[in-house]
PDB file of N, CA and C in Angstrom:
ATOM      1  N   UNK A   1     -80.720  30.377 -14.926  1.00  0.00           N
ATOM      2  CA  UNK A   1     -80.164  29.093 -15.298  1.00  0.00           C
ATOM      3  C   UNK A   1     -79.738  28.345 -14.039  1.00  0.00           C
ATOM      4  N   UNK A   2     -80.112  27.180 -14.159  1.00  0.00           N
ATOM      5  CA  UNK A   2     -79.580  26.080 -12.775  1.00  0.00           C
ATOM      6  C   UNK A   2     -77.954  25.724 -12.843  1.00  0.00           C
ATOM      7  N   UNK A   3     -77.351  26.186 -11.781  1.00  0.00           N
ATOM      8  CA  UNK A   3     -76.204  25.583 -11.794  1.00  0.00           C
ATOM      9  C   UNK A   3     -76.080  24.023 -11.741  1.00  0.00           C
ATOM     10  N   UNK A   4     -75.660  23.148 -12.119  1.00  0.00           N
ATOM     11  CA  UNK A   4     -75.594  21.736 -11.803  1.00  0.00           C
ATOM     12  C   UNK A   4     -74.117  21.339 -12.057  1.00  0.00           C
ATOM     13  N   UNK A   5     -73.482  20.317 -11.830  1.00  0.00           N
ATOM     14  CA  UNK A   5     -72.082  19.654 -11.691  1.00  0.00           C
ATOM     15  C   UNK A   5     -72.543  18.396 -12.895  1.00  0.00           C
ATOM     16  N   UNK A   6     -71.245  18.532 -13.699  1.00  0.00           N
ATOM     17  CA  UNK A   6     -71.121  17.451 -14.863  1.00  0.00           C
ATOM     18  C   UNK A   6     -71.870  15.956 -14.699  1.00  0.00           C
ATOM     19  N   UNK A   7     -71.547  15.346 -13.298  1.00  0.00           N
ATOM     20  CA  UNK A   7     -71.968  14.266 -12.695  1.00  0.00           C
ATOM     21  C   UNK A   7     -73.959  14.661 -12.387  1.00  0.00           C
ATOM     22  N   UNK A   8     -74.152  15.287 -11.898  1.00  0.00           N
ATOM     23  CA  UNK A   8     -75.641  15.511 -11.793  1.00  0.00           C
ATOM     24  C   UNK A   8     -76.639  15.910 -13.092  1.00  0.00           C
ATOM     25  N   UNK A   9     -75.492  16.297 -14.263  1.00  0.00           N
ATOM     26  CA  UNK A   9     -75.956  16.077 -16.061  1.00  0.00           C
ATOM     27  C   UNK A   9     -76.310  14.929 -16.407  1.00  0.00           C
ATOM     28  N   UNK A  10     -75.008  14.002 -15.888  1.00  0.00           N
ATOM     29  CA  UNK A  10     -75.072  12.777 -16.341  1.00  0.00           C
ATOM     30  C   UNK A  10     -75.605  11.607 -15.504  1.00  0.00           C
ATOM     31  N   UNK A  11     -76.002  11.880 -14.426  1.00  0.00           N
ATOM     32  CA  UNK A  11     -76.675  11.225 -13.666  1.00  0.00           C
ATOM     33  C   UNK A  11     -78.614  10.872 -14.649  1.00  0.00           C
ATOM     34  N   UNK A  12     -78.929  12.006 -15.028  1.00  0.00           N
ATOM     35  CA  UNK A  12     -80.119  12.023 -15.903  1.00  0.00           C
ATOM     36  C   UNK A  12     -80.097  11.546 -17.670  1.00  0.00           C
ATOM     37  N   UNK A  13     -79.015  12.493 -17.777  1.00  0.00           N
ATOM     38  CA  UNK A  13     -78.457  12.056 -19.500  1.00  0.00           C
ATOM     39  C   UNK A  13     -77.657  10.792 -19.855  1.00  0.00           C
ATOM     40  N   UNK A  14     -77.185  10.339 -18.819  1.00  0.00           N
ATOM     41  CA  UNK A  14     -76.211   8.830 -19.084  1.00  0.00           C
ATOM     42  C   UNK A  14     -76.595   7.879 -18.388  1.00  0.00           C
ATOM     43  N   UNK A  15     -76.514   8.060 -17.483  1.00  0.00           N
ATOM     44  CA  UNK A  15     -76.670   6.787 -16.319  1.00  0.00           C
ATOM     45  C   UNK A  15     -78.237   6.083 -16.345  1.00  0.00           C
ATOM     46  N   UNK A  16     -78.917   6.137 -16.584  1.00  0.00           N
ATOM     47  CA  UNK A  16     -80.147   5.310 -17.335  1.00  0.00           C
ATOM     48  C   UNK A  16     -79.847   4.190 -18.147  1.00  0.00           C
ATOM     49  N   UNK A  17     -79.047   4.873 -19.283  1.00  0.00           N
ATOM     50  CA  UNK A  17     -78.802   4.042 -20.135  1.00  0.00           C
ATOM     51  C   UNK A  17     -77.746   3.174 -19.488  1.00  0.00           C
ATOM     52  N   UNK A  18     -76.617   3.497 -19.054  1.00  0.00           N
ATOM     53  CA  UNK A  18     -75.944   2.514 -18.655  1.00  0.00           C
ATOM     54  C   UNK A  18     -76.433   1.630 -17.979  1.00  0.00           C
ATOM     55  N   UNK A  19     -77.280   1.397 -16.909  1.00  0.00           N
ATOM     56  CA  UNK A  19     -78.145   0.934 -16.369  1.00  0.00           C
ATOM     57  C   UNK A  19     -78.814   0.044 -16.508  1.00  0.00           C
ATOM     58  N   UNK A  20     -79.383   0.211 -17.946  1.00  0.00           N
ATOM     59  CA  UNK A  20     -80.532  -0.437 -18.630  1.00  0.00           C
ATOM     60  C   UNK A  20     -79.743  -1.567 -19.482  1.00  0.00           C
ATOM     61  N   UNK A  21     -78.603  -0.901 -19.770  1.00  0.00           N
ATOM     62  CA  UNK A  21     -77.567  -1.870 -20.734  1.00  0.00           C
ATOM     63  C   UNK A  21     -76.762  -2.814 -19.202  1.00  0.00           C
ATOM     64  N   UNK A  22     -76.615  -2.665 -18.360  1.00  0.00           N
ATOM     65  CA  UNK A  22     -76.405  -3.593 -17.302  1.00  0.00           C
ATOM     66  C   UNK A  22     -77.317  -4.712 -17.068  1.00  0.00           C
ATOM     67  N   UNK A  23     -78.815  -4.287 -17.335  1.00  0.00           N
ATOM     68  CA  UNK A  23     -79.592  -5.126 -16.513  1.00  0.00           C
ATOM     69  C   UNK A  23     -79.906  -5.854 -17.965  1.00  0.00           C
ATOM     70  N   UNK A  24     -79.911  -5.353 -19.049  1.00  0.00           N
ATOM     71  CA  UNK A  24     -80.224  -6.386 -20.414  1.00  0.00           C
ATOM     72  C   UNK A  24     -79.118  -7.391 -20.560  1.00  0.00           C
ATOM     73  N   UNK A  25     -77.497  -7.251 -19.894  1.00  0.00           N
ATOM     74  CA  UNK A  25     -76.642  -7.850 -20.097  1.00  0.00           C
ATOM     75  C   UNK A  25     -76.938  -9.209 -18.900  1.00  0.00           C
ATOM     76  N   UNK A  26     -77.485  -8.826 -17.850  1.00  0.00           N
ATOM     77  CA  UNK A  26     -77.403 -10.009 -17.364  1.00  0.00           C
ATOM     78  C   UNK A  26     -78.836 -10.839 -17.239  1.00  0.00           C
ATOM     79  N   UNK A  27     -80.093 -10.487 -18.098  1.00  0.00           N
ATOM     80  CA  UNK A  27     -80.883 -10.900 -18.183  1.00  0.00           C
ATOM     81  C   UNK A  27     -80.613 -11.912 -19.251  1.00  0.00           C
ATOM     82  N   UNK A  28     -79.505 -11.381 -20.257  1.00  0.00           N
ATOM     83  CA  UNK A  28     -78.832 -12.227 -21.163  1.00  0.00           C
ATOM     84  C   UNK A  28     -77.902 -13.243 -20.485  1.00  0.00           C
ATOM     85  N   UNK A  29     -77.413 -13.020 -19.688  1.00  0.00           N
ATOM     86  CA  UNK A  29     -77.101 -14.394 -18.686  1.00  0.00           C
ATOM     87  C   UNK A  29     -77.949 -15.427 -17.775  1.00  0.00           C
ATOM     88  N   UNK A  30     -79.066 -15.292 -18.157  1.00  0.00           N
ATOM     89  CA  UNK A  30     -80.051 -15.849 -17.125  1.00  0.00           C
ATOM     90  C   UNK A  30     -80.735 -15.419 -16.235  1.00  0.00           C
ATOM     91  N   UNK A  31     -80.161 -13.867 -15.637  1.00  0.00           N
ATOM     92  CA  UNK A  31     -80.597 -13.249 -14.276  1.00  0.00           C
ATOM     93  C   UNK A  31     -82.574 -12.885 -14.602  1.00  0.00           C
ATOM     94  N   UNK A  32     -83.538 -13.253 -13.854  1.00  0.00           N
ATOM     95  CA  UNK A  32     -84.690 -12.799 -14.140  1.00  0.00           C
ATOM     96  C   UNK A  32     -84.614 -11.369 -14.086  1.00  0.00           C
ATOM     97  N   UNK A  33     -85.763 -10.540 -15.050  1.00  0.00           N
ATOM     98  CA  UNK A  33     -85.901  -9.252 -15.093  1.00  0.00           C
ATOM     99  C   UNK A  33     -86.067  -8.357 -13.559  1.00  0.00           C
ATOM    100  N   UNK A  34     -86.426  -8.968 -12.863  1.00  0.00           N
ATOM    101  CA  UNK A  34     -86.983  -8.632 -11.432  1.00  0.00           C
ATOM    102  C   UNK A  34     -85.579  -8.096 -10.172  1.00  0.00           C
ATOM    103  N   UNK A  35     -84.859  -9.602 -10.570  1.00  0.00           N
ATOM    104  CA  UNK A  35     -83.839  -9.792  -9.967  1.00  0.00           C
ATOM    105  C   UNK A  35     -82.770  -8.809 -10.808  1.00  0.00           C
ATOM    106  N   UNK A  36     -82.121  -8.621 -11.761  1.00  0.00           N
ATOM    107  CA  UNK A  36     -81.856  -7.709 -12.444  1.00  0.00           C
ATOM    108  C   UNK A  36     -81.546  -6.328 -11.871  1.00  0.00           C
ATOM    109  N   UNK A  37     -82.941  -5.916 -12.079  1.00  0.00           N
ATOM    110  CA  UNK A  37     -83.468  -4.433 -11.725  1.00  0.00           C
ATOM    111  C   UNK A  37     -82.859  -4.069 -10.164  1.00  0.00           C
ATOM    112  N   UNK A  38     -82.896  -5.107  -9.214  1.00  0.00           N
ATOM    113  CA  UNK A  38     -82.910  -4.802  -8.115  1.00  0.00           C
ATOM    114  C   UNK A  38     -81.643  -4.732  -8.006  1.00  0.00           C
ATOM    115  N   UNK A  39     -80.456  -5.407  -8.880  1.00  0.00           N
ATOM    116  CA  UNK A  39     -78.996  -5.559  -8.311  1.00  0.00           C
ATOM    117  C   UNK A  39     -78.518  -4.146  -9.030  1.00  0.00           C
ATOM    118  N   UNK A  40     -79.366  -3.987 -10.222  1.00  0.00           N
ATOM    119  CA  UNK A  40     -78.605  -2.590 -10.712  1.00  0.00           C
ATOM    120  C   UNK A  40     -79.039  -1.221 -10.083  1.00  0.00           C
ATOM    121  N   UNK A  41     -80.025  -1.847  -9.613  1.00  0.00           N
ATOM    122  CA  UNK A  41     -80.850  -0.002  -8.889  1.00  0.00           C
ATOM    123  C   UNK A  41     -81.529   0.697 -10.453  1.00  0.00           C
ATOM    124  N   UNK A  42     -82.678   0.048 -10.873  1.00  0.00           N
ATOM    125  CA  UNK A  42     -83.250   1.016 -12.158  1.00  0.00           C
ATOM    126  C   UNK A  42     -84.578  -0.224 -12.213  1.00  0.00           C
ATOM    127  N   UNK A  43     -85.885   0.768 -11.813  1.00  0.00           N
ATOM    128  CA  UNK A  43     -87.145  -0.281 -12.183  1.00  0.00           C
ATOM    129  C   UNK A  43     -87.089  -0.674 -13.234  1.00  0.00           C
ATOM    130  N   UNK A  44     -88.135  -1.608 -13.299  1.00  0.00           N
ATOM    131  CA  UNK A  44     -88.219  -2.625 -14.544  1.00  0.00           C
ATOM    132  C   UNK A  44     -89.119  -1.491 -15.397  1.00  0.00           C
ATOM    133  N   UNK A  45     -89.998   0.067 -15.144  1.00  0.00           N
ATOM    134  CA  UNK A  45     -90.693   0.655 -15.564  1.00  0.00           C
ATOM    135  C   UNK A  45     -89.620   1.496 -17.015  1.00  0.00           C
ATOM    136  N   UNK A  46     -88.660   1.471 -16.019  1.00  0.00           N
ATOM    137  CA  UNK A  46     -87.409   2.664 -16.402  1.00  0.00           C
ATOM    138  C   UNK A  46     -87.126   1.484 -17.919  1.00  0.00           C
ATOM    139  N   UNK A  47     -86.376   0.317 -17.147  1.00  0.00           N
ATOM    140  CA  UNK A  47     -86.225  -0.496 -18.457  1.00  0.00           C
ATOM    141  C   UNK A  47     -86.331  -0.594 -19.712  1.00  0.00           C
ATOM    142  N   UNK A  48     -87.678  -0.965 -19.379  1.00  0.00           N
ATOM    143  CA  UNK A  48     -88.582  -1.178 -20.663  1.00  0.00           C
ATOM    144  C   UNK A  48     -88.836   0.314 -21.456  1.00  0.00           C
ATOM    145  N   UNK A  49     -88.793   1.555 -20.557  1.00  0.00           N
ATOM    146  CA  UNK A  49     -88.954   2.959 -21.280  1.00  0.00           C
ATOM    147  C   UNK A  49     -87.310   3.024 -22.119  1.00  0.00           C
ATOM    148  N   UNK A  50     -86.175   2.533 -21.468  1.00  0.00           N
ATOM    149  CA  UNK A  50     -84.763   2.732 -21.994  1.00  0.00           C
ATOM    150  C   UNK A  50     -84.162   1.858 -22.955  1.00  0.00           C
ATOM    151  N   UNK A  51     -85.100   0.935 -22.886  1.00  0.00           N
ATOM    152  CA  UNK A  51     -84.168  -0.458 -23.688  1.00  0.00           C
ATOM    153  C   UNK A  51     -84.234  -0.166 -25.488  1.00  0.00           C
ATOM    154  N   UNK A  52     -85.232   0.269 -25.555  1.00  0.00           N
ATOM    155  CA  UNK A  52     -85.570   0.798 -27.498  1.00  0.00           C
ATOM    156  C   UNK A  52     -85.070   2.248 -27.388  1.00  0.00           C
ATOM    157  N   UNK A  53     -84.132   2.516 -27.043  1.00  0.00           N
ATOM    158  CA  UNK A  53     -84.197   3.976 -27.367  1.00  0.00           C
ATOM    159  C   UNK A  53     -82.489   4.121 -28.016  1.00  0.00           C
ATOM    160  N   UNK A  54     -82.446   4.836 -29.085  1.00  0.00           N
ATOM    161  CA  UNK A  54     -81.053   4.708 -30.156  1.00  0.00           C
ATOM    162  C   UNK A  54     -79.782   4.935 -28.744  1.00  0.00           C
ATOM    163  N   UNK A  55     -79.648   5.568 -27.853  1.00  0.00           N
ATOM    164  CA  UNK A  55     -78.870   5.898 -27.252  1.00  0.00           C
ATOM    165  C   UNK A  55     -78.143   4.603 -26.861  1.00  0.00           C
ATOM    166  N   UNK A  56     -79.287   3.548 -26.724  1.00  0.00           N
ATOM    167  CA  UNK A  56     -78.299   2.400 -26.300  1.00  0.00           C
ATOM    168  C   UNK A  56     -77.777   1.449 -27.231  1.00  0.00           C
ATOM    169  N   UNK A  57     -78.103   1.779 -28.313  1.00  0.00           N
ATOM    170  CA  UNK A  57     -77.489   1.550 -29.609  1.00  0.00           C
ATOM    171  C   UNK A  57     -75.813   2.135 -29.951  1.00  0.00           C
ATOM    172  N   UNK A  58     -76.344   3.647 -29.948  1.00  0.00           N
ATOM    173  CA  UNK A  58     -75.204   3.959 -29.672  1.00  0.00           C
ATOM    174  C   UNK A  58     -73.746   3.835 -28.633  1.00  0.00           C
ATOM    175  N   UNK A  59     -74.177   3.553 -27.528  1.00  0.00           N
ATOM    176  CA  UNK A  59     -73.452   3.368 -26.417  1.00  0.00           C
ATOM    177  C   UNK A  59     -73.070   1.731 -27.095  1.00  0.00           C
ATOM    178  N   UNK A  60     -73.627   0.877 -27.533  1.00  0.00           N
ATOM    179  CA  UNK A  60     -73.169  -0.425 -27.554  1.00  0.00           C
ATOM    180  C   UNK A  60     -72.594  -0.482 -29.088  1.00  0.00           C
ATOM    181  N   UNK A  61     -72.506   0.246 -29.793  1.00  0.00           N
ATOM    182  CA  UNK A  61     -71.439   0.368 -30.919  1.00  0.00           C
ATOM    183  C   UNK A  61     -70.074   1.293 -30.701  1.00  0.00           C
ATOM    184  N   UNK A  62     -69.849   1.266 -29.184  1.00  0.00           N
ATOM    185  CA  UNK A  62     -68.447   1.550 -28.882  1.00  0.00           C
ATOM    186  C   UNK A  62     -67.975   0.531 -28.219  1.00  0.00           C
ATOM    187  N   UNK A  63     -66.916  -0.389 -28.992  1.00  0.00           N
ATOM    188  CA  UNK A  63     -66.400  -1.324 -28.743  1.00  0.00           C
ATOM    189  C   UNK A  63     -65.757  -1.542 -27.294  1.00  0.00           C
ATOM    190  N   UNK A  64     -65.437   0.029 -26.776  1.00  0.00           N
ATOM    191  CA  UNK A  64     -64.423  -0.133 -25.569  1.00  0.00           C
ATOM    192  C   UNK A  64     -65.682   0.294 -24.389  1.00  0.00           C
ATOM    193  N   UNK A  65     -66.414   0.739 -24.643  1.00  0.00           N
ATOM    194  CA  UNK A  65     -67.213   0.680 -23.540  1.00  0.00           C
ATOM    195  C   UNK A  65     -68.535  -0.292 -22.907  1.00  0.00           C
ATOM    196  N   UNK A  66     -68.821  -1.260 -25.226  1.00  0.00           N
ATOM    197  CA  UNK A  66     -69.351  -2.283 -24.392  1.00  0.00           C
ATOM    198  C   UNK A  66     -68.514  -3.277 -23.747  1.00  0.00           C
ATOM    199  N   UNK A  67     -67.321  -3.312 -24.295  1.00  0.00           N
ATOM    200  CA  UNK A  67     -66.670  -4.047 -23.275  1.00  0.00           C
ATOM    201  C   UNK A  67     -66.415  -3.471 -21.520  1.00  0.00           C
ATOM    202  N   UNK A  68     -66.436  -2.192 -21.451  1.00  0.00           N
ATOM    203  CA  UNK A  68     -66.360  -1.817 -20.071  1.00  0.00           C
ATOM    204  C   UNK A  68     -67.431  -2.411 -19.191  1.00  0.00           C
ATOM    205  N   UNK A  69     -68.832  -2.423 -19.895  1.00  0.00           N
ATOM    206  CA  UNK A  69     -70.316  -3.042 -19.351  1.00  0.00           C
ATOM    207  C   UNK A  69     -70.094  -4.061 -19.099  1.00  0.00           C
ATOM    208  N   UNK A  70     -69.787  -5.675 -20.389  1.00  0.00           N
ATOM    209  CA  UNK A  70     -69.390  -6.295 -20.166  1.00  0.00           C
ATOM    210  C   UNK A  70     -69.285  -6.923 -18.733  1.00  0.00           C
ATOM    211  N   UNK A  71     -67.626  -6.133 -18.777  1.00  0.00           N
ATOM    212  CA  UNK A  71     -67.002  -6.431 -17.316  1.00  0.00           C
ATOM    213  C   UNK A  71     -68.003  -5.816 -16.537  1.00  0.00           C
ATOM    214  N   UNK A  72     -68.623  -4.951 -16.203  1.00  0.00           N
ATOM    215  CA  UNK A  72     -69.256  -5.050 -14.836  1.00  0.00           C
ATOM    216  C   UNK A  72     -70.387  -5.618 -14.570  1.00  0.00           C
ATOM    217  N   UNK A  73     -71.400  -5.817 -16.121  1.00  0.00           N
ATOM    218  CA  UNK A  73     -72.197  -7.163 -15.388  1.00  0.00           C
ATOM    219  C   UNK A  73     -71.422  -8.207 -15.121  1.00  0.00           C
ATOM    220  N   UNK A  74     -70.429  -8.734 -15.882  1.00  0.00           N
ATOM    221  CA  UNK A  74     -69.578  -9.996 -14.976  1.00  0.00           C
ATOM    222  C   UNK A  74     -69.734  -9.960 -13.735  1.00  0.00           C
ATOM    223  N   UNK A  75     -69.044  -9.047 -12.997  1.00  0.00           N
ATOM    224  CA  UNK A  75     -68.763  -8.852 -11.961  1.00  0.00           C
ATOM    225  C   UNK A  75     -70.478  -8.916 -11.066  1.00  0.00           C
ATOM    226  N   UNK A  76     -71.093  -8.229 -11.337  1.00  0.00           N
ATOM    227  CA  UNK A  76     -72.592  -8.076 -10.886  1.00  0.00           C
ATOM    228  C   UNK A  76     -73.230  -9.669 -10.907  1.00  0.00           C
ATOM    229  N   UNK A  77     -72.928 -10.128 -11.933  1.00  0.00           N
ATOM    230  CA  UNK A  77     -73.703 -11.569 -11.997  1.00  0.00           C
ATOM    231  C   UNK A  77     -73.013 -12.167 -10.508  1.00  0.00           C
ATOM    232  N   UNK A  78     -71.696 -11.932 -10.672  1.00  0.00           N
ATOM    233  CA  UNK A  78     -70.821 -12.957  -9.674  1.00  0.00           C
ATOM    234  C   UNK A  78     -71.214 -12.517  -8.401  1.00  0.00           C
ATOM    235  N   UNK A  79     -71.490 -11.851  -8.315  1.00  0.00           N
ATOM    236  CA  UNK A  79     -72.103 -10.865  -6.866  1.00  0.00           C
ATOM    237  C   UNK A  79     -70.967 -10.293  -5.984  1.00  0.00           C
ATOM    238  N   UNK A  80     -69.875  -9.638  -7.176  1.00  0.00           N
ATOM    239  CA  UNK A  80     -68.703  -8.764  -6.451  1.00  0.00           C
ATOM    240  C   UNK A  80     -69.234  -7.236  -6.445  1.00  0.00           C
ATOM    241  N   UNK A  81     -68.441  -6.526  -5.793  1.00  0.00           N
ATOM    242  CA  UNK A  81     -68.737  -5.383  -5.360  1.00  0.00           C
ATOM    243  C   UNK A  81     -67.858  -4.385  -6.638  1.00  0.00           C
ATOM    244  N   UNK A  82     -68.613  -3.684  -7.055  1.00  0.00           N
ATOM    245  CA  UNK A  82     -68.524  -2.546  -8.665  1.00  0.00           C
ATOM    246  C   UNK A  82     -68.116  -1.204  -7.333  1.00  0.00           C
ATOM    247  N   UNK A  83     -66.921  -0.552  -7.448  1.00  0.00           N
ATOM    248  CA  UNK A  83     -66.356   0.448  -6.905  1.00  0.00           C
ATOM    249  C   UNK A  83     -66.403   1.755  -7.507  1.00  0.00           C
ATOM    250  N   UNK A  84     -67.176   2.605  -7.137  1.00  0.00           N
ATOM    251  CA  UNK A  84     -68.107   3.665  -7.976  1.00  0.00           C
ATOM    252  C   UNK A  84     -66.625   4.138  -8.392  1.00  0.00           C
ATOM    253  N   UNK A  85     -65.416   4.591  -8.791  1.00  0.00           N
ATOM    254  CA  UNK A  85     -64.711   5.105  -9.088  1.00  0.00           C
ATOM    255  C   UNK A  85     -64.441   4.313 -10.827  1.00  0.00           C
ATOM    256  N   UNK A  86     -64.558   2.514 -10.692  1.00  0.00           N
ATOM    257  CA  UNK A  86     -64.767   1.775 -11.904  1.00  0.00           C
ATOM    258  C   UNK A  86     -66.288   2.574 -12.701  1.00  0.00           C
ATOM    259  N   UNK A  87     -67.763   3.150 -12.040  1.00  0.00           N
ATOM    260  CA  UNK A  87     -68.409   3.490 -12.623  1.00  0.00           C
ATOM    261  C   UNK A  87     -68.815   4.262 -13.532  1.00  0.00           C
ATOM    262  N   UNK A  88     -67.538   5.484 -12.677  1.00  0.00           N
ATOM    263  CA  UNK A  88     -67.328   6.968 -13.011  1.00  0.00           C
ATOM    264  C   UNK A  88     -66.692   6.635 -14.481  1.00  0.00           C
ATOM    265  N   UNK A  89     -65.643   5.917 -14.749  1.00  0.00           N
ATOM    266  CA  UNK A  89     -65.043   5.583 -16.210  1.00  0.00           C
ATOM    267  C   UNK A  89     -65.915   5.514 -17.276  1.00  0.00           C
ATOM    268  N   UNK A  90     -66.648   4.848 -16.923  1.00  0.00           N
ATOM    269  CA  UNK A  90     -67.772   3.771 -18.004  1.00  0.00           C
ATOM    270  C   UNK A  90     -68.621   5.403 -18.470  1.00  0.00           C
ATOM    271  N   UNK A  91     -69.034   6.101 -17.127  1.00  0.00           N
ATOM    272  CA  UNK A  91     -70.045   6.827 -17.626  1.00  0.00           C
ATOM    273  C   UNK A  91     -69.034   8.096 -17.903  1.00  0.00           C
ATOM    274  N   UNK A  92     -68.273   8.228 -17.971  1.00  0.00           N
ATOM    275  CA  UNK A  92     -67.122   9.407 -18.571  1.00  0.00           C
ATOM    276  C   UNK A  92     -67.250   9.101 -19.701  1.00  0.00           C
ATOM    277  N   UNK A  93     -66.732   7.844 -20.367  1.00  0.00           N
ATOM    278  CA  UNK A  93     -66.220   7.360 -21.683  1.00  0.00           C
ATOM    279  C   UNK A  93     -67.522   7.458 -22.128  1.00  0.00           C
ATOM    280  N   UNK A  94     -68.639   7.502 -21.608  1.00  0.00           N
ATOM    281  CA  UNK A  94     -70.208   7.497 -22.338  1.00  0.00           C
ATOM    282  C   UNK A  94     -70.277   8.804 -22.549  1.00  0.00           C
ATOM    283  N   UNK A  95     -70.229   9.759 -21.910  1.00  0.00           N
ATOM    284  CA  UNK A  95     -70.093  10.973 -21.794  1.00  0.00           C
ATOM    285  C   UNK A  95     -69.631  11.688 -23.321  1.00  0.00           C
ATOM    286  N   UNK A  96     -68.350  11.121 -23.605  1.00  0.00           N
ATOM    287  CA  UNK A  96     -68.116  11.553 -25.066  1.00  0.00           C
ATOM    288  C   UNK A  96     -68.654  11.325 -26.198  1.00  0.00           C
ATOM    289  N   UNK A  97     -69.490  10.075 -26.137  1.00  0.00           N
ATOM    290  CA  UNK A  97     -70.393   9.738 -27.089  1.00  0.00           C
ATOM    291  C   UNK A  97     -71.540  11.036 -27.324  1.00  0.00           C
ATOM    292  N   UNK A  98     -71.555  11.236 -26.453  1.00  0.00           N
ATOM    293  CA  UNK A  98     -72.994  12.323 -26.379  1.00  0.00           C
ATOM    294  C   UNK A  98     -72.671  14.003 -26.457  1.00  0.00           C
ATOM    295  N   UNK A  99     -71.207  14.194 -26.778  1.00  0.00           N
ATOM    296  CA  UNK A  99     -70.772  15.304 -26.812  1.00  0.00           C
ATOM    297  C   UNK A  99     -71.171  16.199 -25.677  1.00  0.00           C
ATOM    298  N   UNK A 100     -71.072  15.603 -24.291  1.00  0.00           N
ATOM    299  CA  UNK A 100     -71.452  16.224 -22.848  1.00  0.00           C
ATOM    300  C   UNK A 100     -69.762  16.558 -22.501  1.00  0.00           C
ATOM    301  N   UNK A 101     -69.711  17.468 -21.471  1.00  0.00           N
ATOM    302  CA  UNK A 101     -68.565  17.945 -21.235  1.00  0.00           C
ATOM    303  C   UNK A 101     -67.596  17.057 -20.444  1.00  0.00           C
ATOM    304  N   UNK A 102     -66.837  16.790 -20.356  1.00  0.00           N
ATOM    305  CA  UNK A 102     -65.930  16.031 -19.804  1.00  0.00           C
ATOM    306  C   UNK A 102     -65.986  16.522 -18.230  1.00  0.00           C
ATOM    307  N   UNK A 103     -65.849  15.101 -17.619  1.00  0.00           N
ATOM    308  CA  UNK A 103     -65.625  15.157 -16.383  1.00  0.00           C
ATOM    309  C   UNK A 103     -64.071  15.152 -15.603  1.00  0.00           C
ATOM    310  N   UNK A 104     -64.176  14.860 -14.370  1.00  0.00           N
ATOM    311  CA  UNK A 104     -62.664  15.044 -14.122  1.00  0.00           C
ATOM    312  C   UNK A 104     -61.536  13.517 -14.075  1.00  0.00           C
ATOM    313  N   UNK A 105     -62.519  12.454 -14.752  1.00  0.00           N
ATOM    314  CA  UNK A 105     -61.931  11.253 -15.099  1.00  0.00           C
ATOM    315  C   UNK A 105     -61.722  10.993 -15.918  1.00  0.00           C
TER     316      UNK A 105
END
């Protein structure tokens, strides 16, 4: 069995989706798909494979974490700087959705 760290689970199992729900949020603000992709770090290939898939359904029928997204495409549109410690939250609180083990945030 591979040892791996909670964060390197969810680096594959979460963070896609969050991702994908970043770059649909500000494509919903105007941002082109292109431009998008590049501010969130996730191809437009990844996208389009993540955007139909129930997970981000699920993730966006939790009221407190689409609002956590929300706020950080805000912030992303505005072209402020997202402080990976604000990231770690978002994908913690996602984390429980998916019955993955809790991290240390």
């Amino acid at each position: 069995m591979k040892w791996q760290t909670e964060c390197e689970k969810a680096y594959s199992l979460v963070v896609p989706y969050l991702r994908t729900i970043l770059i649909k949020k500000l494509i919903d603000r105007g941002v082109p798909i292109r431009r998008a992709s590049k501010i969130v770090g996730l191809s437009i290939t990844s996208y389009e494979k993540h955007i139909k898939d129930d997970k981000i359904k699920k993730i966006l029928m939790n009221d407190d974490i689409n609002d956590m997204l929300d706020a950080l495409a805000s912030r992303l549109y505005s072209g402020d700087k997202i402080e990976p410690t604000t990231f770690c939250l978002v994908c913690s609180a996602t984390r429980k959705i998916f019955d993955l083990s809790p991290c240390i945030f």
